[in-house]
């Protein structure tokens, strides 16, 4: 997959991936934080953007969302905000554009902007953002924040649980992606459907997984994220799975995902 990335003033190409699914609790934030950490471990310079007012990616990266002087909301709403003042370093080797509840109000205000779908894109273009990868953790809805994320992305990764309603939700999301391609971002690609919280002992999970493969073919990523208790525990320590339990199956799977993403980005 060739990605036509944004070239910033310094000429550096950032590969921008949105982690997106309007369905809640499918592993978007877990994937965003751990993919960012795994890419950093591979010596990639990574920026994680928390695009969700829940601020879970912020907390999961070890940054307290209640202590933020500035957050993504300020950056989206104020023209003269310096992005470098807002970006903070997570303990995990990557940089973070943090978010909290203030983003809910920003979402409402964005709707009044003329260029409302392109606010994040213009910020990234305007500022000298030099990263190998930018990962955007989207909220569980197809709102203006998600549209901003998709409008600036090279590709979208879709975490999906292998459950009965998975296919139905995916169809709605793929239709939205098509609309984005026809309007604000014709270069947007499907980076891949990522099977998350997979339990191989569960027959339904096996069936849905096979159905995803036959229906979406190559768009299904090879890496499968298993259900793993360490992955659920790590955020309460403000850690990625790699620093929390490096040898766990969850950690291995996100390292494998990082390898796969690096490969498909070339
Ligand atoms: P939301 O839609 O609310 O933003 P989300 O899609 O970001 O949710 P997560 O917050 O990543 O989903 O995950 C939902 C819950 O499942 C969390 O409690 C998380 O710790 C847990 N979880 C995610 N992935 C796994 C996994 N592979 N194994 C075990 N638990 C997991
Ligand atoms: Mg989330």
Coordinates of N, CA, C and O in Angstrom, one line a residue, residues 36-37 40-41 44-46 89-95:
X36 N 1.4 2.7 19.3 CA 2.4 3.9 19.5 C 3.6 3.4 20.2 O 4.8 3.7 19.8
X37 N 3.4 2.7 21.3 CA 4.6 2.2 22.1 C 5.4 1.2 21.3 O 6.7 1.3 21.4
X40 N 7.5 3.0 18.7 CA 8.6 3.7 19.4 C 9.7 2.7 19.7 O 10.9 3.1 19.5
X41 N 9.4 1.5 20.2 CA 10.4 0.6 20.5 C 11.2 0.1 19.2 O 12.3 -0.3 19.3
X44 N 10.9 4.3 15.9 CA 10.2 5.2 15.1 C 9.8 6.4 16.0 O 9.5 6.2 17.2
X45 N 9.8 7.6 15.4 CA 9.3 8.7 16.1 C 7.8 8.8 16.0 O 7.3 8.9 14.8
X46 N 7.1 8.8 17.1 CA 5.6 8.6 17.0 C 4.9 9.7 17.8 O 5.3 10.1 18.9
X89 N 5.5 14.5 26.5 CA 6.1 13.1 26.2 C 5.4 12.1 27.2 O 5.4 12.4 28.4
X90 N 5.0 11.0 26.6 CA 4.5 9.9 27.5 C 5.7 9.2 28.0 O 6.8 9.3 27.4
X91 N 5.5 8.4 29.0 CA 6.7 7.6 29.6 C 7.1 6.6 28.6 O 8.1 5.9 28.8
X92 N 6.3 6.4 27.6 CA 6.5 5.2 26.7 C 7.4 5.4 25.5 O 7.4 4.6 24.6
X93 N 8.0 6.6 25.4 CA 8.9 6.9 24.3 C 8.2 7.6 23.1 O 8.9 8.0 22.2
X94 N 6.9 7.8 23.2 CA 6.2 8.6 22.1 C 5.7 9.9 22.7 O 5.7 10.1 23.9
X95 N 5.4 10.8 21.8 CA 4.8 12.1 22.1 C 3.3 12.0 22.1 O 2.7 11.2 21.3

